[in-house]
Short mmCIF file of C-alpha atoms in Angstrom, two decimals:
data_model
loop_
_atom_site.label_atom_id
_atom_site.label_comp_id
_atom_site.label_asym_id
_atom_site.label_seq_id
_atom_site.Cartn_x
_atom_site.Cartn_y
_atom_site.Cartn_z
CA UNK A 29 -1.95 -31.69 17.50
CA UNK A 30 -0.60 -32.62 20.98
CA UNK A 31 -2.46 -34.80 22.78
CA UNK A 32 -3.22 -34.04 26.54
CA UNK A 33 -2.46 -36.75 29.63
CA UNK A 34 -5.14 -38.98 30.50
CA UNK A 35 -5.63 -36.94 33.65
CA UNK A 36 -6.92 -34.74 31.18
CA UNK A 37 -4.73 -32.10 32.05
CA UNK A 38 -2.68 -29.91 29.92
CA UNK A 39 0.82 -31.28 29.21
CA UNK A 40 4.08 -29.66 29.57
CA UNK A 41 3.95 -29.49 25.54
CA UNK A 42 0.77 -27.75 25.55
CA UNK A 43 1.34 -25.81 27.81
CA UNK A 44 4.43 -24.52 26.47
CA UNK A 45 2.97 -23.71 23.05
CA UNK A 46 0.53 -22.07 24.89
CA UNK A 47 2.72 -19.83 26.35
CA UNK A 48 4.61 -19.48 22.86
CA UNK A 49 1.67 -18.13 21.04
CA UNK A 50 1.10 -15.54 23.67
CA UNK A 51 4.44 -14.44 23.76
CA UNK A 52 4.56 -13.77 19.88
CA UNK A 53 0.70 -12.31 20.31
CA UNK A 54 2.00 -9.65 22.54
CA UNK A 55 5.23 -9.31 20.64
CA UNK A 56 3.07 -8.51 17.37
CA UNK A 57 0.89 -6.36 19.71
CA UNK A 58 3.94 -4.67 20.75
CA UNK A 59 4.98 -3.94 17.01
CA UNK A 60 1.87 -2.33 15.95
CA UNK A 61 1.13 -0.56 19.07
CA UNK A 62 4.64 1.03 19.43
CA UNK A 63 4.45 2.76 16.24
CA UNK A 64 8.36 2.27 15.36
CA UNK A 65 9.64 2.05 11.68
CA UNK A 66 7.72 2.22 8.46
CA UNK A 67 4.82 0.39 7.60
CA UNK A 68 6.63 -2.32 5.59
CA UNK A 69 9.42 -2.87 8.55
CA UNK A 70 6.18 -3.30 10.99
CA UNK A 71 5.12 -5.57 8.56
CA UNK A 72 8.40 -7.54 8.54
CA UNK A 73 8.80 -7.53 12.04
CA UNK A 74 5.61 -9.39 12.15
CA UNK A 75 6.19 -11.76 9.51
CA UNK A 76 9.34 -12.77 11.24
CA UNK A 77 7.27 -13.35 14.75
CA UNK A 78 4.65 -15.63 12.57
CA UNK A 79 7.32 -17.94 11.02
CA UNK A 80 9.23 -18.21 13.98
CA UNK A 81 5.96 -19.44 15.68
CA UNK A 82 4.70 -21.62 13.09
CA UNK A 83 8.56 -22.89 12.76
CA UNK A 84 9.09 -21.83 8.97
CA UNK A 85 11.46 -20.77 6.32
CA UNK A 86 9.72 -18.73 3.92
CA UNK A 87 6.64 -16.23 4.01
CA UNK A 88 5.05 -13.20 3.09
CA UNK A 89 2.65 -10.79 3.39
CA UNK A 90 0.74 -9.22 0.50
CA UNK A 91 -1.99 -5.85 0.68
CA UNK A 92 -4.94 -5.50 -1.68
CA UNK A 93 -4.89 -3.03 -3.69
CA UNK A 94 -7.15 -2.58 -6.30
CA UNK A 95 -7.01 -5.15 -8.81
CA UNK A 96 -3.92 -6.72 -6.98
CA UNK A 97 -1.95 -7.93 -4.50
CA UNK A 98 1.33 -6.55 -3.52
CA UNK A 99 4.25 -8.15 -1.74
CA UNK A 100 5.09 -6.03 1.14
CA UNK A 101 6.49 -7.91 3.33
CA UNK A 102 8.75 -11.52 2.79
CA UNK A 103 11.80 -13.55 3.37
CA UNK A 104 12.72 -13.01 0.29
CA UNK A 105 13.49 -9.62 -0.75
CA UNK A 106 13.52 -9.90 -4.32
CA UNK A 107 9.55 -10.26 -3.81
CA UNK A 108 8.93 -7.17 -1.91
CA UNK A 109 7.02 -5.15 -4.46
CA UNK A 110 5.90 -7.33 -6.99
CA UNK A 111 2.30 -7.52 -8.48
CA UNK A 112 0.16 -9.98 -8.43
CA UNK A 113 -2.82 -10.26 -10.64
CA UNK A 114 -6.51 -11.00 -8.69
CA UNK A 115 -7.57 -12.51 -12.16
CA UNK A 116 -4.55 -14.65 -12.04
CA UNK A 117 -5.30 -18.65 -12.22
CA UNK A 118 -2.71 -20.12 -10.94
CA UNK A 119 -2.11 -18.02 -8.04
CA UNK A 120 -2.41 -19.39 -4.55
CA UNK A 121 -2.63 -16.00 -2.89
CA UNK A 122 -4.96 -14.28 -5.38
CA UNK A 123 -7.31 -17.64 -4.99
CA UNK A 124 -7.37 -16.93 -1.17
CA UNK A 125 -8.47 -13.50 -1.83
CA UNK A 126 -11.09 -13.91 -4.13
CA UNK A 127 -12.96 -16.23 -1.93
CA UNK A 128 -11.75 -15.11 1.44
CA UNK A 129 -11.28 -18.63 2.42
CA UNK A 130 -7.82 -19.75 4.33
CA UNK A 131 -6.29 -22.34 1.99
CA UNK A 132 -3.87 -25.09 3.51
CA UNK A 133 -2.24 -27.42 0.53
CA UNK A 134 -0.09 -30.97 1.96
CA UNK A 135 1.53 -30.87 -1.79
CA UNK A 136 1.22 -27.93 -4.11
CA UNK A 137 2.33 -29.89 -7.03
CA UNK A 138 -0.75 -32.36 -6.83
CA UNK A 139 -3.63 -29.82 -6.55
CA UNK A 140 -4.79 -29.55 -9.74
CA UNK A 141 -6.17 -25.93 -9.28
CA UNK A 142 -2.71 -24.32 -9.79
CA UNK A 143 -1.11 -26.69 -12.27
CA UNK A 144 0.14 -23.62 -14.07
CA UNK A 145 1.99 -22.48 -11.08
CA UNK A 146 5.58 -21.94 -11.10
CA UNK A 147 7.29 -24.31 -9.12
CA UNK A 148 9.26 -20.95 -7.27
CA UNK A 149 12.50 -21.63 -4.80
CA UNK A 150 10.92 -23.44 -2.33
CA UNK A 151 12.10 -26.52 -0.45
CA UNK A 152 9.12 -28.10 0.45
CA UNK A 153 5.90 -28.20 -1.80
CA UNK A 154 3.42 -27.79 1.46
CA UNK A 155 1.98 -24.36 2.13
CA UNK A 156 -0.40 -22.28 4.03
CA UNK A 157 -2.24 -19.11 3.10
CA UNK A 158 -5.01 -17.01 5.12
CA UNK A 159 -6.91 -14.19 4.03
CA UNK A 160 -6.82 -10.78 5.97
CA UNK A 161 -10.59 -9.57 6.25
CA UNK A 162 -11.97 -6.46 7.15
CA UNK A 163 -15.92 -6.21 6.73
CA UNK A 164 -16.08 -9.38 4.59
CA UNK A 165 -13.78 -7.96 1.89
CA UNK A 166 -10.03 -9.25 1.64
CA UNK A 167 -7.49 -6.69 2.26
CA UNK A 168 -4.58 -8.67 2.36
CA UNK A 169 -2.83 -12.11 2.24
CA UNK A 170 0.01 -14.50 4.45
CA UNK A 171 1.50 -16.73 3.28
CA UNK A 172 3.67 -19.46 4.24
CA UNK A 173 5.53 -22.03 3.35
CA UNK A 174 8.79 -24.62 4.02
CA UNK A 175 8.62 -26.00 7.51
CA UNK A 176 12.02 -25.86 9.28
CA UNK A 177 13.74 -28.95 9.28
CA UNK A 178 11.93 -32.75 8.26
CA UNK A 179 8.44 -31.38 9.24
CA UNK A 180 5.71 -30.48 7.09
CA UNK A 181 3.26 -27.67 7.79
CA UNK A 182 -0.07 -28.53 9.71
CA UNK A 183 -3.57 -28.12 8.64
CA UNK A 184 -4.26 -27.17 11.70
CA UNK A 185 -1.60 -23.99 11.58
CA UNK A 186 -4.32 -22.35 9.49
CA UNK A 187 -5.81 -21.52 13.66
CA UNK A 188 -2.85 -20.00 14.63
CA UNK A 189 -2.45 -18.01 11.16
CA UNK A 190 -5.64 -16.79 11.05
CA UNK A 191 -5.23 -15.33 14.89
CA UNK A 192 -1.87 -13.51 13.16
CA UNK A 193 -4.03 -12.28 10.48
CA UNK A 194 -6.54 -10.63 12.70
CA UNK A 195 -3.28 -8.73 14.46
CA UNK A 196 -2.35 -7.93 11.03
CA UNK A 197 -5.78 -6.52 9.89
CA UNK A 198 -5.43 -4.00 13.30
CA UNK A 199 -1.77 -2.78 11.58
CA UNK A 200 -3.44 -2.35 7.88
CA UNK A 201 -6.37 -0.63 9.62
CA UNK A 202 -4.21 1.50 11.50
CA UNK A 203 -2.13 2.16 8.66
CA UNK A 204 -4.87 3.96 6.68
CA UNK A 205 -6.07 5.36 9.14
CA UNK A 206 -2.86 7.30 9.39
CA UNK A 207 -2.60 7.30 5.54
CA UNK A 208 -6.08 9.15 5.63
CA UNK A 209 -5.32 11.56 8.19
CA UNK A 210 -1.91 12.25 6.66
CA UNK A 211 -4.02 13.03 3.07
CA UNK A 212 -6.29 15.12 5.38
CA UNK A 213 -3.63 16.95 6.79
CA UNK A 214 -2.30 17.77 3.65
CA UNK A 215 -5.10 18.84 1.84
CA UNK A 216 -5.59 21.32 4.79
CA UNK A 217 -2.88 22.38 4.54
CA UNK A 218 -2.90 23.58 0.50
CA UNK A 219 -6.67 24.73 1.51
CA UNK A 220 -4.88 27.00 4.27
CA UNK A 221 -2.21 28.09 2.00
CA UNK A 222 -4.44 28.83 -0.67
CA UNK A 223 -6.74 30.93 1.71
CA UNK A 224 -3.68 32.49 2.76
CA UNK A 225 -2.97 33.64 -1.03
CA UNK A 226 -6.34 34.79 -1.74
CA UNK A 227 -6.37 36.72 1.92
CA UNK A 228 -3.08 38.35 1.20
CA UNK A 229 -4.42 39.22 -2.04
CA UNK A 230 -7.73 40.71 -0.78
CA UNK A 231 -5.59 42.82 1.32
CA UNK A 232 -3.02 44.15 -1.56
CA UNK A 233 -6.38 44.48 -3.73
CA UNK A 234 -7.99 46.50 -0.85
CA UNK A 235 -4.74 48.93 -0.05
CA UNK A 236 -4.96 49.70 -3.62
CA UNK A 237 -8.62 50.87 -3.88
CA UNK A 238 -7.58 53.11 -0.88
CA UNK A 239 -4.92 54.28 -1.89
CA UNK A 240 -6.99 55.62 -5.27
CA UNK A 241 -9.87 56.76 -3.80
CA UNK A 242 -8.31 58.83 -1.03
CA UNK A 243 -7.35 61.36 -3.86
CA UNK A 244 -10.50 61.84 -5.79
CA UNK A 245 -12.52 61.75 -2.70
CA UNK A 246 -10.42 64.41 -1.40
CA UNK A 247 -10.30 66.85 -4.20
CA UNK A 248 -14.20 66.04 -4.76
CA UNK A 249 -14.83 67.13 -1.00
CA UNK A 250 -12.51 70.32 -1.30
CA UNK A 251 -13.84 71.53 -4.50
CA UNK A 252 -17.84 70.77 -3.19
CA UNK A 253 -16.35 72.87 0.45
CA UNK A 254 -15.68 75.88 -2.06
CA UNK A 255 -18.88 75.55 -4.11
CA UNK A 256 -21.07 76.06 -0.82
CA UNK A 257 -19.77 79.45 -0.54
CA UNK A 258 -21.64 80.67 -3.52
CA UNK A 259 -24.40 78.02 -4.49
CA UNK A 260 -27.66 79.45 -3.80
CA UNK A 261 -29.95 78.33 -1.24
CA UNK A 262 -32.56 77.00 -3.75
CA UNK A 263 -29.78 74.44 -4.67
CA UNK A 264 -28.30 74.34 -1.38
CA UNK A 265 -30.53 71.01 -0.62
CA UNK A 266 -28.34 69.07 -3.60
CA UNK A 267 -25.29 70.25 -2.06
CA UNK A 268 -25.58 69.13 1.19
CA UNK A 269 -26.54 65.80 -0.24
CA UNK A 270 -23.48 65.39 -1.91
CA UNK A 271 -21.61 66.45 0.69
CA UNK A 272 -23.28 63.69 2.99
CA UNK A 273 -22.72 61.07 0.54
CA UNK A 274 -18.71 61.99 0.00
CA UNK A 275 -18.30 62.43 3.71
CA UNK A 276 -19.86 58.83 3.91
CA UNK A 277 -17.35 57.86 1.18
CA UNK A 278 -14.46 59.07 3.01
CA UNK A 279 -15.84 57.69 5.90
CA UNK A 280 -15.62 53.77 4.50
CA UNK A 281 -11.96 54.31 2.98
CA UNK A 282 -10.73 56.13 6.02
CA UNK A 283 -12.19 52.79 8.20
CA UNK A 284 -10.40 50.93 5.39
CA UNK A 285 -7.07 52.11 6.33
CA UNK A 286 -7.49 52.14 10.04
CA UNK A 287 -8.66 48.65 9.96
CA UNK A 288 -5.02 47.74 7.95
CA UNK A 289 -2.89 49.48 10.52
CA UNK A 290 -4.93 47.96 13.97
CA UNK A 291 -4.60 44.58 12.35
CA UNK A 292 -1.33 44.84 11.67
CA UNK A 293 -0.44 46.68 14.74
CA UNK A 294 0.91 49.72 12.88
CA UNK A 295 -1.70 51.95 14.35
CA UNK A 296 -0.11 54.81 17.13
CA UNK A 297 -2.52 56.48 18.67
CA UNK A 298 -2.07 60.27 18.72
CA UNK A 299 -3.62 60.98 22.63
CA UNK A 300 -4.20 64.21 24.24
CA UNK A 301 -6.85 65.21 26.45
CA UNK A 302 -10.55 65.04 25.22
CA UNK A 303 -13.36 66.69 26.98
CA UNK A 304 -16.45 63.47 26.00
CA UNK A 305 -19.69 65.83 26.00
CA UNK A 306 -17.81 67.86 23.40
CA UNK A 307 -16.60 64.86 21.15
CA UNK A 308 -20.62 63.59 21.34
CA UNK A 309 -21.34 67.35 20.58
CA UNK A 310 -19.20 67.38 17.39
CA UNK A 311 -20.12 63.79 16.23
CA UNK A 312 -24.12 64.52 16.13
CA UNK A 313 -23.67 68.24 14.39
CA UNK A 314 -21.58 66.29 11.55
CA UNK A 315 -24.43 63.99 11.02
CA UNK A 316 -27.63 66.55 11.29
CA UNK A 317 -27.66 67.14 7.38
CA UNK A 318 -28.61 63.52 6.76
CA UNK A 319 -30.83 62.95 9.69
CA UNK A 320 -32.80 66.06 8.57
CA UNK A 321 -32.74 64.55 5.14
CA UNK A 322 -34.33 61.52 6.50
CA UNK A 323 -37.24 63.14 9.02
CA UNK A 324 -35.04 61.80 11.89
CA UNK A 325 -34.20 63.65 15.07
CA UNK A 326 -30.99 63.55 16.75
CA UNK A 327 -30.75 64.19 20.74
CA UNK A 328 -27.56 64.64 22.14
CA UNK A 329 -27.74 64.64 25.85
CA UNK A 330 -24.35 64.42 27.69
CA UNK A 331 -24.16 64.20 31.39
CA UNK A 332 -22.45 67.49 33.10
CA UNK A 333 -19.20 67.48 34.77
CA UNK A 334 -17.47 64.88 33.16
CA UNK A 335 -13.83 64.46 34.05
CA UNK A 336 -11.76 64.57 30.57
CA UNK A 337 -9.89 61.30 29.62
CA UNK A 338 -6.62 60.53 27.24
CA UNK A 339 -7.49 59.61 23.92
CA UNK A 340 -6.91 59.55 20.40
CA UNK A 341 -9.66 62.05 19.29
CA UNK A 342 -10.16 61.73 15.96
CA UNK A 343 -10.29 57.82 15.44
CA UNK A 344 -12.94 57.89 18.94
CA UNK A 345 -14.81 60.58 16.80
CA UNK A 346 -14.75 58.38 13.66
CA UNK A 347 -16.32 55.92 16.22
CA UNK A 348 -19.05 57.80 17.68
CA UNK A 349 -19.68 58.78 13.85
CA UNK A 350 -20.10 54.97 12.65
CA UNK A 351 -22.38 54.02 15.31
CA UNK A 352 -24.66 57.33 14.83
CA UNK A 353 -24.51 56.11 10.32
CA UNK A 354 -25.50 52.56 11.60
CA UNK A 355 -28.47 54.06 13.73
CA UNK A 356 -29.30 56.35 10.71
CA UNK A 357 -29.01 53.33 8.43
CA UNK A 358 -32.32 51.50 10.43
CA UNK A 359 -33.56 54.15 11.76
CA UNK A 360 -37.49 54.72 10.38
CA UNK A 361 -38.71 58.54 9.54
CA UNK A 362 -40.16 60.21 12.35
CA UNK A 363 -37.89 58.60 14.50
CA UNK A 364 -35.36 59.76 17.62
CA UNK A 365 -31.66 59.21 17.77
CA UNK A 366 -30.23 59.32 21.47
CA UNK A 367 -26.54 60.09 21.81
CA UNK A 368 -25.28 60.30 25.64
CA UNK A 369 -22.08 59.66 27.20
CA UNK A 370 -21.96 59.16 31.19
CA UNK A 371 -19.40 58.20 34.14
CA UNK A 372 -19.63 54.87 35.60
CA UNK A 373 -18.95 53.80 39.56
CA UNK A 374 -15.43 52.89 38.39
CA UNK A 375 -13.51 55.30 36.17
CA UNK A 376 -14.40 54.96 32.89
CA UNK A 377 -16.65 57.08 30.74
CA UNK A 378 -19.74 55.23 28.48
CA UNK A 379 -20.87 56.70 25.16
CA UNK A 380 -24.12 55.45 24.24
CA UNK A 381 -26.12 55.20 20.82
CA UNK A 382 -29.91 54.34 20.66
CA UNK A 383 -31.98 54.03 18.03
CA UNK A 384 -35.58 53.43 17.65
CA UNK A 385 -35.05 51.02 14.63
CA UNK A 386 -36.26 47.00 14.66
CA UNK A 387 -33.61 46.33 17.00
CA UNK A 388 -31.32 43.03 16.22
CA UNK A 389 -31.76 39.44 16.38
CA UNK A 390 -30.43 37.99 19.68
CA UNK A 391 -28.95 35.35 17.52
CA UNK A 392 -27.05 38.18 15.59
CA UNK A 393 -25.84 40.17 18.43
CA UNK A 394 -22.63 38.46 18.62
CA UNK A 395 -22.18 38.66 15.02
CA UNK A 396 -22.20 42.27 14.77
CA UNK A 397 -18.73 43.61 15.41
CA UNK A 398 -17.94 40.83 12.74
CA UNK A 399 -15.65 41.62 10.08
CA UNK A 400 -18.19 42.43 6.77
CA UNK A 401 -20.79 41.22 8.60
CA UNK A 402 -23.79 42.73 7.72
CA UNK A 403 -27.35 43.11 8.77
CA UNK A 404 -30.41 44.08 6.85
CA UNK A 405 -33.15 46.08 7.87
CA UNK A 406 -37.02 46.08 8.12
CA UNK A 407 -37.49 45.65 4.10
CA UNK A 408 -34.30 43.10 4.07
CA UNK A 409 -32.10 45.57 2.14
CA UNK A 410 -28.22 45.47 2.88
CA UNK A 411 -26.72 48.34 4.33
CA UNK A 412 -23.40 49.55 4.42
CA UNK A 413 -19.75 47.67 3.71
CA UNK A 414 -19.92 45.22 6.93
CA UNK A 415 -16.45 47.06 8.28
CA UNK A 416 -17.59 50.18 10.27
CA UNK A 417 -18.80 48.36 13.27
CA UNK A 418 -15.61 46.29 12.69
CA UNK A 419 -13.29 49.13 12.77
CA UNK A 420 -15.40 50.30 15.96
CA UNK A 421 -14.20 47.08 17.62
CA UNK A 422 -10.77 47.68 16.76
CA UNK A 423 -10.59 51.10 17.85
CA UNK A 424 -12.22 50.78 21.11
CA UNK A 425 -10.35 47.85 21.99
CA UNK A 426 -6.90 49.97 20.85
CA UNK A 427 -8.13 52.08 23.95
CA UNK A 428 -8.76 49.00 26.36
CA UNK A 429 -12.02 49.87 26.14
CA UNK A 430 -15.28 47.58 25.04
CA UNK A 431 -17.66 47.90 22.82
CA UNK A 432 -21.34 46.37 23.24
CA UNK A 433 -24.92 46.03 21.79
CA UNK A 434 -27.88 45.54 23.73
CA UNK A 435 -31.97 45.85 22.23
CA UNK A 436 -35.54 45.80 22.50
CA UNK A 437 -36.91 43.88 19.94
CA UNK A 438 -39.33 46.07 17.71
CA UNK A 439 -38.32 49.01 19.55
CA UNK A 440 -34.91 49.46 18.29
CA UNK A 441 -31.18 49.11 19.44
CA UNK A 442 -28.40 50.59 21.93
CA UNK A 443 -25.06 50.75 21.11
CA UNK A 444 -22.60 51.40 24.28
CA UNK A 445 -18.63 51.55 24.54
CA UNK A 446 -16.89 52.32 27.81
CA UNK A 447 -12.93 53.83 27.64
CA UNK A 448 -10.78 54.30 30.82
CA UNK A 449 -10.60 57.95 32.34
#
């Protein structure tokens, strides 16, 4: 080492290699940092700062992995790549690793730990080799060796190594940290690609059904619409209940196919002028037979003098028939069904939908309009596909309307959805 003037300042020497170190700190800094090039030509650019430093020939750089250590970095080329044992013996580097302890040797061919060594195209026979550590585990090795010109490395350049090494240990870290979130990325990305498959496959598989159901469902409803001209009225109580359950049926594949075409944006709405006390009027007499079935009363009480509005009439009756199945659906026996519609202080006309069910869960009020979502009722049994309240969503918001949900715990719920006049 330099020894300082008896003033016991610094001298110009120190001073300088003072200055020296920093510079290739924050040139290494720089390297890593910046981001440029590949992880091996980071690694090279390094090495190359470290030697120049230290004032030698010859080095390299070597990451752990598994069982080994691999050259990734070194004057040489011909290195770059090779494998290097942990278990080996007579390895310098591998030595270094397994005990995580920086090893400086004046004359490699005197230290009788790596007599089986091979002697290698080196000039000099002093070297220098420092672990890189992360969390008391070696990660990595650098090594060094032939001192430029008639000098020999210095014990003491194991300092000044080590300080490289730490430097080094941020690139490695930062390295896999990019290596992991690369793997991430990837692995979302097959996940999203696979969900993509299955979706697109869900929807292919769910066109189908619909497609074959429309026809049975249709000649079953025609051929039950004939039979009620002649069944007799001690049977007539079966035949409305088949009725109900194939208008249901028709019901769930016709919100099937609407839901396909206002996702895709292939539904046109077919507007004309719609009078709203009469669309609530036709809604509730369409879904009498079942309430009767199930002791339940339905009220329909539309406010007078409503100004008509532009709409597509059948999918906002398909609407106002979902809502008044999903009341029916929770509704208990003995129970009243209130169906109103109204006109607001701006223009817009709100149909409304209570029920006298067990209302729902503030925590599963947003859910509702939820694609399959799905909520059970007093004795926790499922009801319906999860899509009808969907589909009302979809429709309401084709109208730039909204659609809403408001209760009273334990006394039952209010559906609401306002459309433009």
């Amino acid at each position: 080492m330099n020894k300082k003037a008896t003033t016991g300042k610094p001298s110009a020497i120190d001073l300088k290699m003072a200055n020296h170190l920093l510079e290739s700190i924050s040139r290494i800094s720089h390297v890593i940092s910046a981001g440029k090039g590949s992880f091996r030509k980071r690694q090279e650019d390094i090495l190359r700062i470290i030697l120049d430093y230290l004032g030698a020939e010859q080095g390299s750089i070597m990451i752990r992995e598994k069982k080994n250590l691999i050259v990734t970095a070194a004057t040489r080329k011909g290195l770059i790549g090779i494998k290097q044992p942990l278990s080996d013996p007579n390895s310098v580097a591998s030595w270094v690793a397994n005990n995580c302890t920086p090893l400086y040797i004046p004359d490699i061919t005197k230290d009788k730990r790596f007599q089986g060594r091979s002697s290698g195209k080196y000039r000099k026979q002093s070297l220098l080799s420092v672990p890189i550590i992360r969390a008391n585990r070696t990660v990595g090795v650098i090594n060094v060796t032939d001192k430029a010109g008639a000098k020999d490395l210095f014990k003491e350049d194991i300092t000044y190594l080590l300080e490289f090494s730490s430097l080094l240990l941020w690139l490695v870290i930062k390295e896999n940290l990019n290596d992991d979130l690369r793997k991430q990325k990837c692995q979302l990305r097959k996940k999203n690609m696979a969900l993509h498959r299955q979706q697109s496959m869900m929807e292919d598989l769910s066109r189908m059904l619909v497609h074959d159901l429309k026809g049975p469902l249709s000649e079953v409803v025609a051929n039950l619409d004939i039979l009620s001209y002649s069944i007799t009225d001690q049977n007539r109580e079966f035949l409305e209940s088949a009725q109900i359950g194939c208008d249901r049926a028709v019901r769930m594949v016709s919100n099937l196919v609407s839901i396909n075409k206002l996702e895709d944006g292939r539904m046109r709405l077919i507007e004309e002028e719609v009078r709203p006390g009469n669309l609530l009027e036709e809604a509730t007499t369409g879904i009498r037979g079942l309430a009767r079935n199930k002791g339940i009363t339905i009220r329909c009480e539309p406010a007078e003098g409503l100004p008509a509005l532009k709409a597509d009439r059948v999918l906002i009756l398909r609407v106002l028939q979902n809502l008044l199945t999903n009341a029916l659906s929770y509704a208990p026996s003995g129970s009243t069904i209130t169906a109103n519609c109204t006109k607001t202080d701006g223009n817009f006309i709100v149909f409304s939908i209570a029920d006298e069910g067990p209302g729902i869960p503030e925590e599963k009020k947003e859910l509702v309009f939820d694609k399959y979502a799905r909520l059970s009722s007093r004795h926790d049994n499922l009801i319906g596909s999860g899509l009808g309240l969907y589909f009302c969503k979809l429709a309401i918001g084709e109208h730039s309307g909204t659609i809403r949900v408001e209760n009273n715990p334990g006394k039952g719920s209010r559906f609401y959805f306002t459309l433009p006049i």
